[in-house]
XYZ file of C-alpha atoms in Angstrom:
79
model
C -33.826 34.927 1.292
C -34.525 31.513 2.417
C -35.918 29.089 0.281
C -36.971 25.246 0.328
C -34.882 23.656 -2.057
C -35.743 20.013 -1.684
C -37.543 18.494 0.685
C -39.223 14.486 1.323
C -40.565 12.973 4.479
C -39.717 9.684 6.086
C -42.651 7.759 7.426
C -43.493 4.582 9.622
C -47.199 4.348 9.120
C -49.098 1.635 11.069
C -52.717 0.376 9.742
C -54.342 -2.094 12.290
C -57.668 -3.138 13.454
C -59.494 -2.253 16.381
C -57.928 -3.437 19.694
C -58.579 -7.330 20.014
C -60.217 -7.811 16.767
C -58.420 -10.575 15.167
C -60.736 -11.468 12.440
C -60.527 -12.212 8.962
C -62.955 -9.307 8.284
C -60.815 -6.345 10.177
C -57.689 -8.408 8.342
C -59.637 -7.147 5.211
C -60.344 -3.954 6.462
C -56.482 -3.029 7.273
C -55.572 -4.356 3.887
C -58.417 -1.872 2.307
C -57.454 1.246 5.044
C -53.894 0.781 3.422
C -54.834 0.286 -0.286
C -57.085 3.665 -0.363
C -54.140 5.156 1.179
C -51.523 4.682 -1.335
C -54.504 4.469 -3.915
C -55.280 8.566 -2.692
C -51.190 9.430 -2.624
C -51.457 8.151 -6.192
C -54.427 10.594 -7.211
C -52.864 13.222 -5.487
C -50.139 13.023 -7.331
C -47.852 12.604 -4.572
C -44.690 11.451 -4.750
C -43.928 8.076 -2.591
C -41.199 5.481 -2.583
C -43.105 2.249 -0.144
C -39.330 1.155 1.642
C -40.481 -2.007 3.645
C -44.173 -2.986 3.907
C -44.180 -5.645 7.331
C -47.638 -7.533 7.726
C -48.115 -8.903 11.183
C -49.731 -11.669 12.453
C -52.538 -9.708 14.045
C -53.414 -8.270 10.800
C -51.480 -5.116 10.766
C -49.266 -3.387 8.195
C -45.880 -1.642 8.586
C -45.074 0.516 6.455
C -42.019 2.933 5.968
C -42.221 4.993 2.967
C -40.929 8.209 1.982
C -43.176 11.009 0.745
C -43.171 14.366 -1.034
C -44.391 16.861 1.615
C -46.932 18.791 -0.046
C -46.193 20.778 -3.391
C -42.443 21.546 -2.415
C -39.737 19.924 -5.421
C -38.416 16.322 -4.159
C -34.848 16.980 -5.743
C -32.911 13.567 -5.999
C -34.709 12.001 -3.165
C -36.327 9.491 -5.582
C -33.752 9.108 -7.615
């Protein structure tokens, strides 16, 4: 029988404003969306670690992270 001993997802996510919208309001909305995403993972008890966060001139935020997959054990991925 096979069982998952430990699992972790590596993701690169881009939070970006609607195409062509470079207003300050659009940039604030992107930041709010990103903060909401982090808050949601915390509230759900998902283990995560942000490895890199890059802010672009157009307001986009590129995030590289590793996070728990569903309720799988994470082993030593976060040590």
